[in-house]
Every structure is written in C-alpha cells, then in structure tokens.
mmCIF file of C-alpha atoms in Angstrom:
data_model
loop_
_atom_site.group_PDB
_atom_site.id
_atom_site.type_symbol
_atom_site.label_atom_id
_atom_site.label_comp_id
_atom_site.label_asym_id
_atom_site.label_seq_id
_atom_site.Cartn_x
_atom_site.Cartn_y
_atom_site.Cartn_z
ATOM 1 C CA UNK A 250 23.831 3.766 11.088
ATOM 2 C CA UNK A 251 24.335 7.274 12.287
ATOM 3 C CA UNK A 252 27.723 7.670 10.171
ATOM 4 C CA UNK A 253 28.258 10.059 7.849
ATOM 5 C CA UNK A 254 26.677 8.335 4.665
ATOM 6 C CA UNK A 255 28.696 6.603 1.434
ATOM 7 C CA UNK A 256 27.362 9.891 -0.682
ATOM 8 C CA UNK A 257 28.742 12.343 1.454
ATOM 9 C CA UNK A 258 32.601 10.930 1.232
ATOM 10 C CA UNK A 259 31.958 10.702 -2.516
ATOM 11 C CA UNK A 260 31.157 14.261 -2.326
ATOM 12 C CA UNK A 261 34.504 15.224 0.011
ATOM 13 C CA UNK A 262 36.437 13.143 -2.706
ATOM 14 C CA UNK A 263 35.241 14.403 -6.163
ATOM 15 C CA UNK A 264 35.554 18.449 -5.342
ATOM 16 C CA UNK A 265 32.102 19.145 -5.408
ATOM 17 C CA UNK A 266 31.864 22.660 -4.286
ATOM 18 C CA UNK A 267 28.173 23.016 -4.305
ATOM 19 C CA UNK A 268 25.498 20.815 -2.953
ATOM 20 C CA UNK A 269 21.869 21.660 -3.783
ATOM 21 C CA UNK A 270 19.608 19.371 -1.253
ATOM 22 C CA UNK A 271 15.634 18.497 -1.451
ATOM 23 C CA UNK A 272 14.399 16.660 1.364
ATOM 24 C CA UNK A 273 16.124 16.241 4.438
ATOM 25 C CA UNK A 274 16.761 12.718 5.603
ATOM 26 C CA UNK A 275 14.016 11.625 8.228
ATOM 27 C CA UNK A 276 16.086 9.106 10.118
ATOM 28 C CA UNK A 277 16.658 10.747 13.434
ATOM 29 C CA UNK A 278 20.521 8.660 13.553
ATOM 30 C CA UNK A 279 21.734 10.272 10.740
ATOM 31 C CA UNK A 280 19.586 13.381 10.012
ATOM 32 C CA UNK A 281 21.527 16.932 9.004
ATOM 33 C CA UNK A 282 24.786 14.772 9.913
ATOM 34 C CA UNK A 283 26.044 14.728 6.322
ATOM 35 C CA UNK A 284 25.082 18.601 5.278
ATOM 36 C CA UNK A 285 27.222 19.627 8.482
ATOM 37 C CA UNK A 286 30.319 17.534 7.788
ATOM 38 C CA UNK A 287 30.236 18.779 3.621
ATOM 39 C CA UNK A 288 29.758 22.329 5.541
ATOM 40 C CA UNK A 289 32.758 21.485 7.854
ATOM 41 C CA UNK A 290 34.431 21.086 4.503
ATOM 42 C CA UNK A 291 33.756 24.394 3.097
ATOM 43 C CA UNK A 292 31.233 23.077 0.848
ATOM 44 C CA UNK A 293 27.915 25.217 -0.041
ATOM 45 C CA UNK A 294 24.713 23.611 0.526
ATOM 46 C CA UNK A 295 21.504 24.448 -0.343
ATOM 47 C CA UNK A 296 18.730 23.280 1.058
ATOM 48 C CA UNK A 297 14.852 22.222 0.752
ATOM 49 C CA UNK A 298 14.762 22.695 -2.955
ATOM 50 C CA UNK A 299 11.548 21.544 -4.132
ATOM 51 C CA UNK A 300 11.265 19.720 -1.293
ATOM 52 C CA UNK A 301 7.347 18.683 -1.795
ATOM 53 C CA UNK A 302 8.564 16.893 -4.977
ATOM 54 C CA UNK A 303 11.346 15.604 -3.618
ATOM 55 C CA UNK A 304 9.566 14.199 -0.852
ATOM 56 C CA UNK A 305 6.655 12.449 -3.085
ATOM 57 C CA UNK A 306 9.719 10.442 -4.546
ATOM 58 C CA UNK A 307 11.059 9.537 -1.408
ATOM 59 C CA UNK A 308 7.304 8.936 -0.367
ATOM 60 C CA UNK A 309 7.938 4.946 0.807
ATOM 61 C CA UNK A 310 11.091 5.354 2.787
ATOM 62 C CA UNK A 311 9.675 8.954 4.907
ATOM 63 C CA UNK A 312 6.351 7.054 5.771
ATOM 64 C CA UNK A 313 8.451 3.860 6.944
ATOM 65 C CA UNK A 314 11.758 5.736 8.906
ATOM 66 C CA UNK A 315 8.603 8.001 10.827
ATOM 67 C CA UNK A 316 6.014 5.741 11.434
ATOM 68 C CA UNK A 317 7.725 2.055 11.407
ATOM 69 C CA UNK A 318 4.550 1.093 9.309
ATOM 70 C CA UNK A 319 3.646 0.180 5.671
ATOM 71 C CA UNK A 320 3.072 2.896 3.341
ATOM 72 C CA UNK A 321 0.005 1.900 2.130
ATOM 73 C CA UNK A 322 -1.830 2.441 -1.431
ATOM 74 C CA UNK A 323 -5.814 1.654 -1.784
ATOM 75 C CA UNK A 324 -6.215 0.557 -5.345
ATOM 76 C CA UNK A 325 -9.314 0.169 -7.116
ATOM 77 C CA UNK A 326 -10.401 -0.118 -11.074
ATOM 78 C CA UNK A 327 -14.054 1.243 -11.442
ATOM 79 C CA UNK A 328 -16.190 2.705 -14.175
ATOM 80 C CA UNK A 329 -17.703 5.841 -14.628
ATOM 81 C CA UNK A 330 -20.686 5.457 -12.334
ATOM 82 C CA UNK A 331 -18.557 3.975 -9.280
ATOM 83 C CA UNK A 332 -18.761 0.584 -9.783
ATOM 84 C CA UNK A 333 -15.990 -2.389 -9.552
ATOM 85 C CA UNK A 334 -18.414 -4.779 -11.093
ATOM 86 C CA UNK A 335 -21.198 -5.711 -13.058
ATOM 87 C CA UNK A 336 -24.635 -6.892 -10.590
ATOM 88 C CA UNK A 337 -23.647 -10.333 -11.117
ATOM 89 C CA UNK A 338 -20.712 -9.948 -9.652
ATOM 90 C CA UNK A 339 -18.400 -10.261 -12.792
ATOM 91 C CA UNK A 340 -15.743 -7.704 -12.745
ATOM 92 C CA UNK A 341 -13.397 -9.195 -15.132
ATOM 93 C CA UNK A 342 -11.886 -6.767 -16.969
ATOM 94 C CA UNK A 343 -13.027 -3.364 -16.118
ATOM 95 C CA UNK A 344 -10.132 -1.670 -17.774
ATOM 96 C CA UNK A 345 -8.225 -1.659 -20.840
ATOM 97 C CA UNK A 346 -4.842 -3.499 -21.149
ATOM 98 C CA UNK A 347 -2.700 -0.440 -20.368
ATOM 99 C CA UNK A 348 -4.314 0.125 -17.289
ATOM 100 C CA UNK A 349 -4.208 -3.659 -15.937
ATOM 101 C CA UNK A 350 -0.194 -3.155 -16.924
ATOM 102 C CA UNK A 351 0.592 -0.661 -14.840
ATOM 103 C CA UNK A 352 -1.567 -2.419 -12.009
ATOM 104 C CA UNK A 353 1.328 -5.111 -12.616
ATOM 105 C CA UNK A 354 4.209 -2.316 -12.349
ATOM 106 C CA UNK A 355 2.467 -1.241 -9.200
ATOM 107 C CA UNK A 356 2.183 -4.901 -7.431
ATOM 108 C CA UNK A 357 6.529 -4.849 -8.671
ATOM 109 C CA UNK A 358 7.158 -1.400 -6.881
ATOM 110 C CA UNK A 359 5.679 -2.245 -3.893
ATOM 111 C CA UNK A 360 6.192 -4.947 -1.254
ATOM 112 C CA UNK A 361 3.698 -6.656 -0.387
ATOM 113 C CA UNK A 362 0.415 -7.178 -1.722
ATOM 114 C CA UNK A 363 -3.137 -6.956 0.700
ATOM 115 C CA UNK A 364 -6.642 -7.962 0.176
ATOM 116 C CA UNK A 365 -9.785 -9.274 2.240
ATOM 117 C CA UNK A 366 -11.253 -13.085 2.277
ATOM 118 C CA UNK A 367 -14.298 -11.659 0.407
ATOM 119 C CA UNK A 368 -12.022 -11.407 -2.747
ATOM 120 C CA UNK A 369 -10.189 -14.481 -2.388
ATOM 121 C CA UNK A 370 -13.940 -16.384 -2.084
ATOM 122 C CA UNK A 371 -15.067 -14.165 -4.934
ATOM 123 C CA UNK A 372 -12.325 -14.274 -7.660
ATOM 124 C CA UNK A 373 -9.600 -16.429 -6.292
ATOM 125 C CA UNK A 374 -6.892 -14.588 -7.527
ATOM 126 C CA UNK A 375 -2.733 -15.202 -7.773
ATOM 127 C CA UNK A 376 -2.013 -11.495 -6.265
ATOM 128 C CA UNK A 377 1.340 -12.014 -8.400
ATOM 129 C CA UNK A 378 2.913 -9.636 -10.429
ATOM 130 C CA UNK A 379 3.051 -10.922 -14.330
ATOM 131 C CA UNK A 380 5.610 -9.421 -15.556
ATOM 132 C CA UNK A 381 8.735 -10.647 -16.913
ATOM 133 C CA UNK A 382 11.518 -10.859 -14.546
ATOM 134 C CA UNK A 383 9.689 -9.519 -11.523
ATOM 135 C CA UNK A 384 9.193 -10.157 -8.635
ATOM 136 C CA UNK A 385 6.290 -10.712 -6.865
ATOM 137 C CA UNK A 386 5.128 -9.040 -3.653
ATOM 138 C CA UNK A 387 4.257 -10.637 -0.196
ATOM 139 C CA UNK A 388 0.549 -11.687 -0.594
ATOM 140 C CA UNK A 389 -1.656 -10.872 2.745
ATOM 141 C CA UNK A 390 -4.989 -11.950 3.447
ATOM 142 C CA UNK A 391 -7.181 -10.445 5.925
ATOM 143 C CA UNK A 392 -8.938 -13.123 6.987
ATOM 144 C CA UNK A 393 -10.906 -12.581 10.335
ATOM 145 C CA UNK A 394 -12.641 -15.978 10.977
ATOM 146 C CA UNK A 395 -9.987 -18.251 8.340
ATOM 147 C CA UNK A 396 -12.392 -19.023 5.836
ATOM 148 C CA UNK A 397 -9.391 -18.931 3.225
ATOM 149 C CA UNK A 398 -10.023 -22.107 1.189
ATOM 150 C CA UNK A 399 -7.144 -24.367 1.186
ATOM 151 C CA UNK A 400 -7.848 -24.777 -2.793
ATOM 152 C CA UNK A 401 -7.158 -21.412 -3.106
ATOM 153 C CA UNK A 402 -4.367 -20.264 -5.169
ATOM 154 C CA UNK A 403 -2.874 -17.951 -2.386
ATOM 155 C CA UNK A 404 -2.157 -21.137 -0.550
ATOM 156 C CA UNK A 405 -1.540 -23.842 -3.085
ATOM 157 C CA UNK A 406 1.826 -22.065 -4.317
ATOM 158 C CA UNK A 407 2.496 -20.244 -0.879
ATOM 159 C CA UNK A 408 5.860 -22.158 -1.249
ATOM 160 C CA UNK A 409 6.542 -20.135 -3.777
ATOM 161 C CA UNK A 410 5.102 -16.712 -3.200
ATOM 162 C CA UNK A 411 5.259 -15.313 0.577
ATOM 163 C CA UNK A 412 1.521 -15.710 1.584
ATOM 164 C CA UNK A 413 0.582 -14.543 5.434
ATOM 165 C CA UNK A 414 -2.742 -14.599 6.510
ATOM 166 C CA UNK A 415 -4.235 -11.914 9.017
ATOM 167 C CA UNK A 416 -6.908 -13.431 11.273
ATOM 168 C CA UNK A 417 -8.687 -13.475 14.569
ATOM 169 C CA UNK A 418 -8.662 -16.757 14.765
ATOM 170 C CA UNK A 419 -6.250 -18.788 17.495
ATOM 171 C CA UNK A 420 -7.301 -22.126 17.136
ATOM 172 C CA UNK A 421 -3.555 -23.869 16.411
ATOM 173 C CA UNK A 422 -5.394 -26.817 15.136
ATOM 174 C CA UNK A 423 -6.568 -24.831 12.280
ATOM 175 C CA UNK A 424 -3.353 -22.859 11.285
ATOM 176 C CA UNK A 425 -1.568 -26.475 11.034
ATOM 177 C CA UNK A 426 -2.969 -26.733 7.292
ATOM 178 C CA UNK A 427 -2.590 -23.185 5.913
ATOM 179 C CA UNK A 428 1.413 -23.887 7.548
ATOM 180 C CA UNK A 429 2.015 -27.279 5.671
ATOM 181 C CA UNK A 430 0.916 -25.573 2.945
ATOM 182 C CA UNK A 431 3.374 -22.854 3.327
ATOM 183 C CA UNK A 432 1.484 -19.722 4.444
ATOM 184 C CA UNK A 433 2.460 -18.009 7.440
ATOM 185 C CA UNK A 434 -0.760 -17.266 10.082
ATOM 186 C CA UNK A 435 -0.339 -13.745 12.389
ATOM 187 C CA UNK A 436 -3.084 -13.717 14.979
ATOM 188 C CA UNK A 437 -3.853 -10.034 15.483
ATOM 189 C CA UNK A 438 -7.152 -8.314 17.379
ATOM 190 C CA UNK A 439 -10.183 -8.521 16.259
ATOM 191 C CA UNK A 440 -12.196 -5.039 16.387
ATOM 192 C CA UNK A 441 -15.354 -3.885 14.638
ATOM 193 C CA UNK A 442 -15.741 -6.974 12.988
ATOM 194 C CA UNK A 443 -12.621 -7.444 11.452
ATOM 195 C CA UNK A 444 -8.812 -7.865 12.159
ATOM 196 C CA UNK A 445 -7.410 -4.795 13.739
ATOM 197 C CA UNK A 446 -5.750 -3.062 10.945
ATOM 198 C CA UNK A 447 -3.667 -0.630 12.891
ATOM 199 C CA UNK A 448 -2.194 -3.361 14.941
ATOM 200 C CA UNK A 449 -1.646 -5.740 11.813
ATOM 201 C CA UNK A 450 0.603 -2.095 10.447
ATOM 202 C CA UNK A 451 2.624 -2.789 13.307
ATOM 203 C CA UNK A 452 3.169 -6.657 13.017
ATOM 204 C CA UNK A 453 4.178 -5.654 9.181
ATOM 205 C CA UNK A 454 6.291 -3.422 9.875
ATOM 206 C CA UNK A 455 8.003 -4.841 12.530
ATOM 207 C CA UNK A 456 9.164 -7.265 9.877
ATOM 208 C CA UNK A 457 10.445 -4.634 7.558
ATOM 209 C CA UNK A 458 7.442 -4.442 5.308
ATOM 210 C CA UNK A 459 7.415 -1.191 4.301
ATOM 211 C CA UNK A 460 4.930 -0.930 1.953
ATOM 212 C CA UNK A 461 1.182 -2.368 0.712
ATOM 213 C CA UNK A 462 -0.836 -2.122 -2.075
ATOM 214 C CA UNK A 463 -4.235 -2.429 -0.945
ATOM 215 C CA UNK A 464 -6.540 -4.542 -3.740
ATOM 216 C CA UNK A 465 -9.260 -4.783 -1.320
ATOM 217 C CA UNK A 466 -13.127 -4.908 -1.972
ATOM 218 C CA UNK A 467 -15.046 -2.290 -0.435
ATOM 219 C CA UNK A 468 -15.334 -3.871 3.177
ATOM 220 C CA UNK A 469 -11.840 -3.786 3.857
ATOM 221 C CA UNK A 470 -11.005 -0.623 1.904
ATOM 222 C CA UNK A 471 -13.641 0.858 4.151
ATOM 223 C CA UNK A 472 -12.103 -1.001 7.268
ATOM 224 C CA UNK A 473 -9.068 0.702 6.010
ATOM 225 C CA UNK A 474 -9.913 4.167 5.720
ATOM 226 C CA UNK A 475 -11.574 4.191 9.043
ATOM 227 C CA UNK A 476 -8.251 2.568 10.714
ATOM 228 C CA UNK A 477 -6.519 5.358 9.141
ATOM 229 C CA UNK A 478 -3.927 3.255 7.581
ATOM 230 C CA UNK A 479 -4.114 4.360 3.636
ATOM 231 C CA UNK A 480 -1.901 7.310 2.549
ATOM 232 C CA UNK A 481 -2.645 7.182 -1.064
ATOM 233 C CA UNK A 482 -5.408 6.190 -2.990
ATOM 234 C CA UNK A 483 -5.322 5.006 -6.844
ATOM 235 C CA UNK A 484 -8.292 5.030 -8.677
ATOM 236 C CA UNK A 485 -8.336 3.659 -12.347
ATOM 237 C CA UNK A 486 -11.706 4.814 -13.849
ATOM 238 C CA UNK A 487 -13.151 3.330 -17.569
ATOM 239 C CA UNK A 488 -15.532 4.995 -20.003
ATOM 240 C CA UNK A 489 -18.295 2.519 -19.086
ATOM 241 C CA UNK A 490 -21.218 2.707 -17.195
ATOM 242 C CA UNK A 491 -22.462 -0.506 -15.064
ATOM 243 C CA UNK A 492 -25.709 0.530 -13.784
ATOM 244 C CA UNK A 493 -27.274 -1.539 -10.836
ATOM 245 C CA UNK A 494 -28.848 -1.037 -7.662
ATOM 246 C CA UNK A 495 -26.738 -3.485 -5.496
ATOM 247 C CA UNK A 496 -23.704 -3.640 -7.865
ATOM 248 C CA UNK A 497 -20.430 -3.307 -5.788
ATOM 249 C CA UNK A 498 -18.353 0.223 -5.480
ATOM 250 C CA UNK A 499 -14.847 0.611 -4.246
ATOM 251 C CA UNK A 500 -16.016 1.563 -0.508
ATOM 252 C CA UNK A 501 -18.991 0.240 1.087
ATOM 253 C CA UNK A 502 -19.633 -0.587 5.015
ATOM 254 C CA UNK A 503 -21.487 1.953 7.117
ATOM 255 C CA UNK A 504 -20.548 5.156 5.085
ATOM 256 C CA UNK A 505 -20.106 9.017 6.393
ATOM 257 C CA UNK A 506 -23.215 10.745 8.219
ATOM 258 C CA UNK A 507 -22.540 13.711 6.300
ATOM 259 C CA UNK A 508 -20.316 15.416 3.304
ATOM 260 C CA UNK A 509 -18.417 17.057 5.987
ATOM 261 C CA UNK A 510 -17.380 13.749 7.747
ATOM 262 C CA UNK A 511 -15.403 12.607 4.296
ATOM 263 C CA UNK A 512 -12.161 11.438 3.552
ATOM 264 C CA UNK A 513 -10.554 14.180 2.261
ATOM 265 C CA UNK A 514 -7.882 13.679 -0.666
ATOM 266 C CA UNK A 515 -5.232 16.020 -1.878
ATOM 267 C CA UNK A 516 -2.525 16.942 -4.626
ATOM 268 C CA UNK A 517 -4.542 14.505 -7.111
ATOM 269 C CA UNK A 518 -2.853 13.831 -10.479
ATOM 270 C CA UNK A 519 -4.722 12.446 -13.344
ATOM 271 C CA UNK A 520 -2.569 9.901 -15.762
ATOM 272 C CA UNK A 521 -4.618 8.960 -19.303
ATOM 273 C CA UNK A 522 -3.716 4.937 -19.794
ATOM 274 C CA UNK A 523 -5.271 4.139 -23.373
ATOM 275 C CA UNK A 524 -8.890 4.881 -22.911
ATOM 276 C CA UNK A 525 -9.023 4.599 -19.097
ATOM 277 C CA UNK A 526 -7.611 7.378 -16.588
ATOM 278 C CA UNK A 527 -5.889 6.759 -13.195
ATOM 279 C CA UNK A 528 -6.695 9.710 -10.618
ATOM 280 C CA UNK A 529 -3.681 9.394 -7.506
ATOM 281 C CA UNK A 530 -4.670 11.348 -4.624
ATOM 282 C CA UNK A 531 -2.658 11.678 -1.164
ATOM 283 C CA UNK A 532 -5.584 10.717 1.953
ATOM 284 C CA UNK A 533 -5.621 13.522 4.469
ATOM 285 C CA UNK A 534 -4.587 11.463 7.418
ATOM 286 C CA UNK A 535 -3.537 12.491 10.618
ATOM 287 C CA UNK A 536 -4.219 9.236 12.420
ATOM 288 C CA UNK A 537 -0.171 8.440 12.879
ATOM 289 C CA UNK A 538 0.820 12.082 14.340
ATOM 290 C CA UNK A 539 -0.839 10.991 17.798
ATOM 291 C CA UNK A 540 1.204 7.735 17.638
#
C-alpha cells in the first residue's frame, strides 16, 4: 500500500511512451503516485479521459476506498402498474427467464446478498446464485425482533452459504440456535422501527463487504432509501398489469409529502431482456458527503 503499483513498473519496463488515464485512483495512499513516477520517466500521460465512464466501471471499488461502506444496489422485478405481486401475495415469476438470469449474474457480481424478515416469512427463499460454477454471495437478513424461522432455508444450509442476521435483538439465549446452525448474529441499533441501516453499512464494511444487492420488499427498500444507503437502483419491469388495491409495490412505508420531496434518480439506462426491460438509475444521494 502506497507503492508505486505492479502496472506502473510494467509500464517503465515495456517502453510505453504514452499513457492515456480515465479515473484517477481514489485511495488517498497511493493516489497520482503512479502518473508522477511514469512522468518522472519521461512518459506522456493523459488524463481524465472519459472519466464518467470510466468511473461507472470502477463504480464498486470508488464507493468502498471513499466511504468504507457497501455499494449498495436496490433490486426489484415489477409489472407495468408498479406491482411486485399479485393481491394474494403470489409473486412467483413476474418476469421472463432472461430477466430472472441476469438477476442470477447480478447476485455473482456482487458480494453479498440483503433482504428483510418479511421476505424470508413470505417466500422463504435460498438468496443463492444458480448458476453454474458460481459463487454465491453473503446472505443478510434484517431481522429487527429475530423472527427468522429456524426452518428457514437461510439457516438450514448457513454452513454452507455465509448467512448473518441483522437484528435488535440482544438476548444471547436466542442467538445460541441461529449460531449452531451456522449463521452469524450482529446486534446493531434499532431506529424507526427497524435495525439502523447506516450503522449495519459500517459493521459490513468494516469486514470488507464491499458491496449489496438489496432484494428487499418495500419496507426495507423504503427503510433504505430514507437511511440513504442505496446508490443504484435496478428495476426489471414486465408487460403485465396486476391490478389491486392492496397489492404490494417495490416501496411502501410512510411515502414523500410531496413530488418535490422524491428520490431523485439519474443517468438511467434501459436494457430490453426478452420481453421484460431493466431501467438502472444512479440515486441522488448525498447522505455520505457529511460523513
């Protein structure tokens, strides 16, 4: 750390005489370290070359070096008229096949995998990535009062996938069985209800999680946006139409007072996958610059 990086002696050594350079590297120990040694060198760099590109690839690794937390992504699968199910609660499937695969490329990409004890009561789900020779992210449930049952899948094979579960809770006589089980319990704040989300960020990334997809239900992805933890939202939308009063859409709790009190998105892309569409959109989120 703080060395002159691997790439920048491979760059002294092969005669490189021009270096073209998009993002600068956001790690204070080593930032601008390597552009002045190639200069030293008589090199000629360029810099900040599409730099807003470059810097969506590197999108992860910035959000981590800067803020020490998870990057995180709020994922949702919805039809046309908002809704993540039908008004009996069945949700299964919403999309198409292409769309649930690339939910399984996503769960791969990132590293660890987040959703509330609503959805684990609801659907009981693996929160594994199916794909051949993957690997399968972190699983963590927010679980503010640890009403995880201990039938549930997320703890029967917690041996095998990382499980950790989020909750208010303290009683060590209740952890014991989720931790014979093999799931890992992190007491965290409770506040508004629910697990403090900002201080669970900094228990994560503590231990080098740098990034979440969020496969909440729309208490926690509310709880989320509010705690200004999300910097990215995906939203994969069918060509179907639900209907129903009290039928469930991506973000519920208490809502906005007003359009001007949203949650503003930006530089949205729209991806077709077989007859559904996945709109990504970057949350306007300024929460982290007063950290």
């Amino acid at each position: 750390m703080g060395s002159s990086p691997p790439c920048t002696d491979a760059i002294l050594a092969s005669g490189i005489q021009r270096v073209v350079v998009g993002s600068p590297d956001p790690n204070p120990l080593v930032a601008g370290k390597g552009i002045e040694i190639l200069r030293a060198h008589g090199i000629e760099v360029t810099e900040e070359v599409l730099r807003e590109e470059c810097d969506q690839l590197n999108e992860v690794f910035f959000h981590y070096i800067q803020t020490k937390r998870p990057f995180v992504v709020m994922k949702y699968a919805m039809t046309m008229d908002g809704k993540i199910a039908a008004c009996t609660g069945l949700s299964k499937w919403i999309t198409g096949e292409e769309a649930r695969s690339h939910v399984q490329r996503q769960r791969h990409r990132y590293t660890a995998i987040m959703a509330g004890v609503g959805t684990i009561l609801a659907d009981d789900p693996m929160l594994t990535c199916r794909l051949p020779d993957s690997k399968s992210p972190i699983r963590i449930v927010c679980d503010t009062r640890l009403r995880t049952p201990l039938a549930a899948q997320v703890v029967t094979d917690a041996r095998q996938v990382p499980t950790i579960l989020a909750t208010c809770c303290d009683a060590r006589d209740r952890h014991l069985a989720y931790e014979n089980a093999g799931c890992r319990i992190v007491v965290v704040d409770e506040k508004e209800g629910h697990v403090d989300l900002q201080q669970l960020m900094e228990r994560l990334g503590d231990e080098q999680i740098d990034s979440i997809l969020l496969e909440g239900g729309g208490t926690l992805n509310w709880a989320a946006l509010q705690s200004g933890i999300v910097q990215r939202v995906q939203a994969y939308i069918a060509p179907k139409l639900f209907g129903g009063e009290t039928a469930r859409t991506p973000v519920e709790g208490a809502g906005v007072p007003s359009p001007s009190d949203a949650f503003y998105l930006k530089n949205s892309t729209v991806t077709r996958l077989g007859e559904d569409f996945l709109i990504e959109s970057e949350v306007v989120n300024d929460v982290y610059r007063n950290h």
